[in-house]
PDB file of C-alpha atoms in Angstrom:
ATOM      1  CA  GLY V   1       0.000   0.000   0.000  1.00  0.00           C
ATOM      2  CA  ALA V   2       0.880   3.663  -0.054  1.00  0.00           C
ATOM      3  CA  GLY V   3       3.443   4.991   2.344  1.00  0.00           C
ATOM      4  CA  VAL V   4       3.358   8.117   4.448  1.00  0.00           C
ATOM      5  CA  SER V   5       2.771  11.164   2.301  1.00  0.00           C
ATOM      6  CA  GLN V   6       3.522  14.772   3.122  1.00  0.00           C
ATOM      7  CA  SER V   7       2.595  18.019   1.463  1.00  0.00           C
ATOM      8  CA  PRO V   8       3.842  20.337   0.275  1.00  0.00           C
ATOM      9  CA  SER V   9       7.230  18.840  -0.549  1.00  0.00           C
ATOM     10  CA  ASN V  10       8.788  22.298  -0.467  1.00  0.00           C
ATOM     11  CA  LYS V  11       7.588  25.536   1.083  1.00  0.00           C
ATOM     12  CA  VAL V  12       9.176  28.963   0.892  1.00  0.00           C
ATOM     13  CA  THR V  13       7.666  31.628   3.091  1.00  0.00           C
ATOM     14  CA  GLU V  14       8.462  35.040   4.443  1.00  0.00           C
ATOM     15  CA  LYS V  15       9.356  35.668   8.041  1.00  0.00           C
ATOM     16  CA  GLY V  16       6.257  36.299  10.096  1.00  0.00           C
ATOM     17  CA  LYS V  17       3.865  34.305   7.935  1.00  0.00           C
ATOM     18  CA  ASP V  18       2.014  31.203   9.119  1.00  0.00           C
ATOM     19  CA  VAL V  19       2.520  27.830   7.437  1.00  0.00           C
ATOM     20  CA  GLU V  20       0.633  24.539   7.527  1.00  0.00           C
ATOM     21  CA  LEU V  21       2.290  21.225   6.788  1.00  0.00           C
ATOM     22  CA  ARG V  22       0.221  18.125   6.109  1.00  0.00           C
ATOM     23  CA  CYS V  23       0.860  14.464   6.824  1.00  0.00           C
ATOM     24  CA  ASP V  24      -1.148  11.475   5.593  1.00  0.00           C
ATOM     25  CA  PRO V  25      -0.110   8.394   7.587  1.00  0.00           C
ATOM     26  CA  ILE V  26      -0.277   4.800   6.442  1.00  0.00           C
ATOM     27  CA  SER V  27      -3.819   3.496   6.688  1.00  0.00           C
ATOM     28  CA  GLY V  28      -4.389   1.688   9.966  1.00  0.00           C
ATOM     29  CA  HIS V  29      -1.454   3.273  11.774  1.00  0.00           C
ATOM     30  CA  THR V  30      -2.752   4.750  14.994  1.00  0.00           C
ATOM     31  CA  ALA V  31       0.502   6.457  16.007  1.00  0.00           C
ATOM     32  CA  LEU V  32       1.784   9.561  14.249  1.00  0.00           C
ATOM     33  CA  TYR V  33       4.947  11.556  14.909  1.00  0.00           C
ATOM     34  CA  TRP V  34       6.406  14.844  13.765  1.00  0.00           C
ATOM     35  CA  TYR V  35      10.151  15.481  13.718  1.00  0.00           C
ATOM     36  CA  ARG V  36      12.307  18.383  12.632  1.00  0.00           C
ATOM     37  CA  GLN V  37      15.637  17.865  10.861  1.00  0.00           C
ATOM     38  CA  SER V  38      17.827  20.909  10.541  1.00  0.00           C
ATOM     39  CA  LEU V  39      20.582  20.937   7.917  1.00  0.00           C
ATOM     40  CA  GLY V  40      23.095  18.220   8.729  1.00  0.00           C
ATOM     41  CA  GLN V  41      21.476  17.514  12.082  1.00  0.00           C
ATOM     42  CA  GLY V  42      19.637  14.644  13.671  1.00  0.00           C
ATOM     43  CA  LEU V  43      15.930  14.220  14.114  1.00  0.00           C
ATOM     44  CA  GLU V  44      14.379  16.433  16.752  1.00  0.00           C
ATOM     45  CA  PHE V  45      11.134  15.042  18.176  1.00  0.00           C
ATOM     46  CA  LEU V  46       8.249  17.504  18.071  1.00  0.00           C
ATOM     47  CA  ILE V  47       4.950  15.778  18.858  1.00  0.00           C
ATOM     48  CA  TYR V  48       3.404  12.304  19.072  1.00  0.00           C
ATOM     49  CA  PHE V  49      -0.219  11.272  18.602  1.00  0.00           C
ATOM     50  CA  GLN V  50      -1.392   7.844  19.755  1.00  0.00           C
ATOM     51  CA  GLY V  51      -4.972   6.924  19.024  1.00  0.00           C
ATOM     52  CA  ASN V  52      -7.405   8.911  21.139  1.00  0.00           C
ATOM     53  CA  SER V  53      -4.870   9.638  23.871  1.00  0.00           C
ATOM     54  CA  ALA V  54      -3.716  13.155  24.621  1.00  0.00           C
ATOM     55  CA  PRO V  55      -0.759  13.962  22.358  1.00  0.00           C
ATOM     56  CA  ASP V  56       2.770  14.213  23.714  1.00  0.00           C
ATOM     57  CA  LYS V  57       3.677  17.811  22.884  1.00  0.00           C
ATOM     58  CA  SER V  58       6.887  17.825  24.888  1.00  0.00           C
ATOM     59  CA  GLY V  59       9.111  18.449  21.864  1.00  0.00           C
ATOM     60  CA  LEU V  60       7.384  21.520  20.473  1.00  0.00           C
ATOM     61  CA  PRO V  61      10.018  24.287  20.626  1.00  0.00           C
ATOM     62  CA  SER V  62       7.649  27.193  21.270  1.00  0.00           C
ATOM     63  CA  ASP V  63       3.982  28.112  21.406  1.00  0.00           C
ATOM     64  CA  ARG V  64       4.226  29.151  17.762  1.00  0.00           C
ATOM     65  CA  PHE V  65       4.136  25.432  16.930  1.00  0.00           C
ATOM     66  CA  SER V  66       0.963  23.386  17.121  1.00  0.00           C
ATOM     67  CA  ALA V  67      -0.386  20.226  15.569  1.00  0.00           C
ATOM     68  CA  GLU V  68      -3.667  18.464  15.298  1.00  0.00           C
ATOM     69  CA  ARG V  69      -4.824  15.121  14.042  1.00  0.00           C
ATOM     70  CA  THR V  70      -8.319  14.907  12.689  1.00  0.00           C
ATOM     71  CA  GLY V  71     -10.288  11.692  12.759  1.00  0.00           C
ATOM     72  CA  GLY V  72      -7.261   9.738  13.883  1.00  0.00           C
ATOM     73  CA  SER V  73      -5.702  10.017  10.441  1.00  0.00           C
ATOM     74  CA  VAL V  74      -4.422  13.166   8.718  1.00  0.00           C
ATOM     75  CA  SER V  75      -2.289  15.526  10.762  1.00  0.00           C
ATOM     76  CA  THR V  76      -1.432  19.173  10.271  1.00  0.00           C
ATOM     77  CA  LEU V  77       1.580  20.900  11.800  1.00  0.00           C
ATOM     78  CA  THR V  78       1.123  24.663  12.004  1.00  0.00           C
ATOM     79  CA  ILE V  79       3.909  27.156  12.560  1.00  0.00           C
ATOM     80  CA  GLN V  80       2.736  30.667  13.322  1.00  0.00           C
ATOM     81  CA  ARG V  81       4.785  33.816  12.771  1.00  0.00           C
ATOM     82  CA  THR V  82       7.612  31.850  11.166  1.00  0.00           C
ATOM     83  CA  GLN V  83      11.208  32.719  11.968  1.00  0.00           C
ATOM     84  CA  GLN V  84      14.346  32.029   9.935  1.00  0.00           C
ATOM     85  CA  GLU V  85      15.446  29.443  12.502  1.00  0.00           C
ATOM     86  CA  ASP V  86      12.330  27.431  11.650  1.00  0.00           C
ATOM     87  CA  SER V  87      13.924  26.565   8.297  1.00  0.00           C
ATOM     88  CA  ALA V  88      14.353  22.803   8.265  1.00  0.00           C
ATOM     89  CA  VAL V  89      12.922  19.571   6.915  1.00  0.00           C
ATOM     90  CA  TYR V  90       9.793  18.543   8.784  1.00  0.00           C
ATOM     91  CA  LEU V  91       9.324  14.789   8.808  1.00  0.00           C
ATOM     92  CA  CYS V  92       6.220  12.853   9.660  1.00  0.00           C
ATOM     93  CA  ALA V  93       6.159   9.181  10.596  1.00  0.00           C
ATOM     94  CA  SER V  94       3.484   6.672  11.522  1.00  0.00           C
ATOM     95  CA  SER V  95       3.411   3.266  13.160  1.00  0.00           C
ATOM     96  CA  PHE V  96       1.259   0.615  14.716  1.00  0.00           C
ATOM     97  CA  PRO V  97       1.162   0.710  18.499  1.00  0.00           C
ATOM     98  CA  GLY V  98       2.590  -1.887  20.829  1.00  0.00           C
ATOM     99  CA  PRO V  99       5.487  -4.294  21.199  1.00  0.00           C
ATOM    100  CA  GLY V 100       6.739  -5.959  18.038  1.00  0.00           C
ATOM    101  CA  ARG V 101       5.243  -3.302  15.802  1.00  0.00           C
ATOM    102  CA  GLU V 102       7.479  -0.379  16.623  1.00  0.00           C
ATOM    103  CA  THR V 103       8.777   0.444  13.176  1.00  0.00           C
ATOM    104  CA  GLN V 104       8.217   4.081  12.324  1.00  0.00           C
ATOM    105  CA  TYR V 105       7.572   4.690   8.644  1.00  0.00           C
ATOM    106  CA  PHE V 106       8.695   8.116   7.515  1.00  0.00           C
ATOM    107  CA  GLY V 107       7.377  10.332   4.803  1.00  0.00           C
ATOM    108  CA  PRO V 108       9.715  12.221   2.449  1.00  0.00           C
ATOM    109  CA  GLY V 109       9.434  15.412   4.465  1.00  0.00           C
ATOM    110  CA  THR V 110       8.516  19.014   3.803  1.00  0.00           C
ATOM    111  CA  ARG V 111      11.453  21.340   3.226  1.00  0.00           C
ATOM    112  CA  LEU V 112      10.614  24.679   4.764  1.00  0.00           C
ATOM    113  CA  LEU V 113      12.619  27.793   3.973  1.00  0.00           C
ATOM    114  CA  VAL V 114      11.826  31.000   5.827  1.00  0.00           C
ATOM    115  CA  LEU V 115      13.253  34.082   4.144  1.00  0.00           C
TER     116      LEU V 115
ATOM    117  CA  GLN I   1      17.522  14.531  29.834  1.00  0.00           C
ATOM    118  CA  GLN I   2      17.717  11.240  28.016  1.00  0.00           C
ATOM    119  CA  GLN I   3      20.265  11.353  25.220  1.00  0.00           C
ATOM    120  CA  VAL I   4      21.789   9.151  22.584  1.00  0.00           C
ATOM    121  CA  LYS I   5      25.288  10.106  21.494  1.00  0.00           C
ATOM    122  CA  GLN I   6      26.442   8.964  18.058  1.00  0.00           C
ATOM    123  CA  SER I   7      29.902   8.895  16.493  1.00  0.00           C
ATOM    124  CA  PRO I   8      31.580   9.551  14.175  1.00  0.00           C
ATOM    125  CA  GLN I   9      29.809  12.461  12.556  1.00  0.00           C
ATOM    126  CA  SER I  10      31.126  11.374   9.152  1.00  0.00           C
ATOM    127  CA  LEU I  11      32.893   8.303   7.846  1.00  0.00           C
ATOM    128  CA  ILE I  12      34.679   7.442   4.624  1.00  0.00           C
ATOM    129  CA  VAL I  13      35.227   3.791   3.780  1.00  0.00           C
ATOM    130  CA  GLN I  14      36.599   2.064   0.733  1.00  0.00           C
ATOM    131  CA  LYS I  15      34.415  -0.386  -1.146  1.00  0.00           C
ATOM    132  CA  GLY I  16      34.619  -3.789   0.480  1.00  0.00           C
ATOM    133  CA  GLY I  17      35.661  -2.382   3.846  1.00  0.00           C
ATOM    134  CA  ILE I  18      33.852  -2.462   7.183  1.00  0.00           C
ATOM    135  CA  SER I  19      31.883   0.586   8.328  1.00  0.00           C
ATOM    136  CA  ILE I  20      31.430   0.956  12.081  1.00  0.00           C
ATOM    137  CA  ILE I  21      29.142   3.497  13.722  1.00  0.00           C
ATOM    138  CA  ASN I  22      28.830   3.774  17.475  1.00  0.00           C
ATOM    139  CA  CYS I  23      26.138   4.981  19.830  1.00  0.00           C
ATOM    140  CA  ALA I  24      25.977   5.377  23.586  1.00  0.00           C
ATOM    141  CA  TYR I  25      23.076   6.128  25.879  1.00  0.00           C
ATOM    142  CA  GLU I  26      22.982   7.609  29.318  1.00  0.00           C
ATOM    143  CA  ASN I  27      20.496   5.607  31.303  1.00  0.00           C
ATOM    144  CA  THR I  28      19.078   2.102  31.352  1.00  0.00           C
ATOM    145  CA  ALA I  29      15.460   2.907  30.718  1.00  0.00           C
ATOM    146  CA  PHE I  30      15.478   1.994  27.032  1.00  0.00           C
ATOM    147  CA  ASP I  31      13.967  -1.187  25.601  1.00  0.00           C
ATOM    148  CA  TYR I  32      14.393  -0.952  21.844  1.00  0.00           C
ATOM    149  CA  PHE I  33      17.324   0.216  19.706  1.00  0.00           C
ATOM    150  CA  PRO I  34      16.751   0.730  15.976  1.00  0.00           C
ATOM    151  CA  TRP I  35      19.036   1.997  13.256  1.00  0.00           C
ATOM    152  CA  TYR I  36      17.609   4.081  10.439  1.00  0.00           C
ATOM    153  CA  GLN I  37      19.127   4.767   7.018  1.00  0.00           C
ATOM    154  CA  GLN I  38      18.435   7.980   5.153  1.00  0.00           C
ATOM    155  CA  PHE I  39      19.267   8.754   1.534  1.00  0.00           C
ATOM    156  CA  PRO I  40      19.378  12.368   0.321  1.00  0.00           C
ATOM    157  CA  GLY I  41      15.920  13.795  -0.223  1.00  0.00           C
ATOM    158  CA  LYS I  42      14.206  10.840   1.430  1.00  0.00           C
ATOM    159  CA  GLY I  43      12.825  10.129   4.858  1.00  0.00           C
ATOM    160  CA  PRO I  44      14.691   7.710   7.142  1.00  0.00           C
ATOM    161  CA  ALA I  45      13.869   4.014   6.815  1.00  0.00           C
ATOM    162  CA  LEU I  46      14.349   1.264   9.386  1.00  0.00           C
ATOM    163  CA  LEU I  47      17.480  -0.757   8.664  1.00  0.00           C
ATOM    164  CA  ILE I  48      17.808  -3.100  11.626  1.00  0.00           C
ATOM    165  CA  ALA I  49      16.842  -3.098  15.308  1.00  0.00           C
ATOM    166  CA  ILE I  50      17.746  -4.902  18.518  1.00  0.00           C
ATOM    167  CA  ARG I  51      16.329  -5.378  22.010  1.00  0.00           C
ATOM    168  CA  PRO I  52      18.524  -5.341  25.122  1.00  0.00           C
ATOM    169  CA  ASP I  53      18.075  -9.045  25.854  1.00  0.00           C
ATOM    170  CA  VAL I  54      20.438 -10.015  23.005  1.00  0.00           C
ATOM    171  CA  SER I  55      24.023  -8.967  22.339  1.00  0.00           C
ATOM    172  CA  GLU I  56      24.078  -9.180  18.574  1.00  0.00           C
ATOM    173  CA  LYS I  57      21.727  -9.218  15.631  1.00  0.00           C
ATOM    174  CA  LYS I  58      22.734  -9.813  12.039  1.00  0.00           C
ATOM    175  CA  GLU I  59      20.769  -9.197   8.875  1.00  0.00           C
ATOM    176  CA  GLY I  60      22.765  -9.739   5.719  1.00  0.00           C
ATOM    177  CA  ARG I  61      25.758  -7.398   5.723  1.00  0.00           C
ATOM    178  CA  PHE I  62      24.397  -5.380   8.653  1.00  0.00           C
ATOM    179  CA  THR I  63      25.078  -6.300  12.280  1.00  0.00           C
ATOM    180  CA  ILE I  64      24.143  -4.574  15.535  1.00  0.00           C
ATOM    181  CA  SER I  65      26.381  -5.258  18.516  1.00  0.00           C
ATOM    182  CA  PHE I  66      24.872  -4.377  21.885  1.00  0.00           C
ATOM    183  CA  ASN I  67      26.767  -3.978  25.152  1.00  0.00           C
ATOM    184  CA  LYS I  68      24.247  -3.477  27.930  1.00  0.00           C
ATOM    185  CA  SER I  69      26.770  -2.984  30.737  1.00  0.00           C
ATOM    186  CA  ALA I  70      28.618  -0.302  28.768  1.00  0.00           C
ATOM    187  CA  LYS I  71      25.362   1.257  27.518  1.00  0.00           C
ATOM    188  CA  GLN I  72      26.684   1.162  23.969  1.00  0.00           C
ATOM    189  CA  PHE I  73      25.548  -0.272  20.675  1.00  0.00           C
ATOM    190  CA  SER I  74      27.085  -0.184  17.249  1.00  0.00           C
ATOM    191  CA  LEU I  75      26.264  -0.825  13.617  1.00  0.00           C
ATOM    192  CA  HIS I  76      28.708  -2.774  11.477  1.00  0.00           C
ATOM    193  CA  ILE I  77      28.358  -2.805   7.708  1.00  0.00           C
ATOM    194  CA  MET I  78      30.420  -5.583   6.194  1.00  0.00           C
ATOM    195  CA  ASP I  79      31.660  -5.468   2.595  1.00  0.00           C
ATOM    196  CA  SER I  80      30.544  -1.832   2.331  1.00  0.00           C
ATOM    197  CA  GLN I  81      29.233  -0.796  -1.072  1.00  0.00           C
ATOM    198  CA  PRO I  82      28.840   2.607  -2.739  1.00  0.00           C
ATOM    199  CA  GLY I  83      25.075   2.079  -2.506  1.00  0.00           C
ATOM    200  CA  ASP I  84      25.422   2.105   1.288  1.00  0.00           C
ATOM    201  CA  SER I  85      26.420   5.770   1.135  1.00  0.00           C
ATOM    202  CA  ALA I  86      23.772   7.464   3.248  1.00  0.00           C
ATOM    203  CA  THR I  87      23.201   9.007   6.655  1.00  0.00           C
ATOM    204  CA  TYR I  88      22.683   6.528   9.484  1.00  0.00           C
ATOM    205  CA  PHE I  89      20.827   7.309  12.702  1.00  0.00           C
ATOM    206  CA  CYS I  90      20.785   5.239  15.840  1.00  0.00           C
ATOM    207  CA  ALA I  91      17.829   5.605  18.167  1.00  0.00           C
ATOM    208  CA  ALA I  92      16.523   4.366  21.474  1.00  0.00           C
ATOM    209  CA  ARG I  93      13.038   4.019  22.855  1.00  0.00           C
ATOM    210  CA  PRO I  94      12.393   4.807  26.511  1.00  0.00           C
ATOM    211  CA  PHE I  95      10.706   1.868  28.209  1.00  0.00           C
ATOM    212  CA  SER I  96       7.051   2.688  28.176  1.00  0.00           C
ATOM    213  CA  GLY I  97       4.881  -0.352  27.722  1.00  0.00           C
ATOM    214  CA  GLY I  98       3.848   0.507  24.201  1.00  0.00           C
ATOM    215  CA  TYR I  99       4.582   4.212  24.007  1.00  0.00           C
ATOM    216  CA  ASN I 100       6.696   4.441  20.897  1.00  0.00           C
ATOM    217  CA  LYS I 101       8.628   7.701  21.071  1.00  0.00           C
ATOM    218  CA  LEU I 102      12.221   7.412  19.787  1.00  0.00           C
ATOM    219  CA  ILE I 103      15.248   9.451  20.765  1.00  0.00           C
ATOM    220  CA  PHE I 104      17.631   9.764  17.827  1.00  0.00           C
ATOM    221  CA  GLY I 105      21.368  10.256  17.641  1.00  0.00           C
ATOM    222  CA  ALA I 106      22.785  13.111  15.573  1.00  0.00           C
ATOM    223  CA  GLY I 107      23.536  10.907  12.578  1.00  0.00           C
ATOM    224  CA  THR I 108      26.603   9.645  10.715  1.00  0.00           C
ATOM    225  CA  ARG I 109      27.169  10.514   7.103  1.00  0.00           C
ATOM    226  CA  LEU I 110      28.769   7.487   5.431  1.00  0.00           C
ATOM    227  CA  ALA I 111      30.546   7.696   2.075  1.00  0.00           C
ATOM    228  CA  VAL I 112      31.736   4.467   0.490  1.00  0.00           C
ATOM    229  CA  HIS I 113      34.276   5.103  -2.232  1.00  0.00           C
ATOM    230  CA  PRO I 114      34.597   2.685  -5.160  1.00  0.00           C
TER     231      PRO I 114
END
């Protein structure tokens, strides 16, 4: 079946504008994750959704960042009043829950450039 | 703060050689240790993973060695090929009974020269 898809693939915006990044997880995956990858850096955890549980927002770097997951499927990451330091690749991943099914499947990412 | 420290930052290996990437973690509350491979312009993909109850896992040319007492684990790529050139990330999952958050290392950029 289809993998994790993300849109847009690239986004250029001006400082101070809001952006929305979309993630479509693999069908049936109840867990969804957002990560940020700055140039040449590792993956920085942002937020984790698991089924109907309250999301783990512990990785969100500031209150300008928020995410929601509608209907347990599609997720949107919103960055308000973008700053140049927000420029990065934003990766989404999904997985089944529980032991033995931990593999996270990543999308191709959205490359965000804030001018 | 739970951390996973990865080294080296970059690695150059000749074709046919052995690539070795190391990771260390700072506490014992991890129960799953995957390695992800990322090609340019792509998202990371699971390569191989190990649990702390075994000391080694091998899949083809890729082997994870795990040293629980030293809190270290490493990835060995035997007979390295130019197609292995990619960025490799180690990760660890805090023990959670099903909660699947991963903590990633900073990554190692591997170049295999023909």
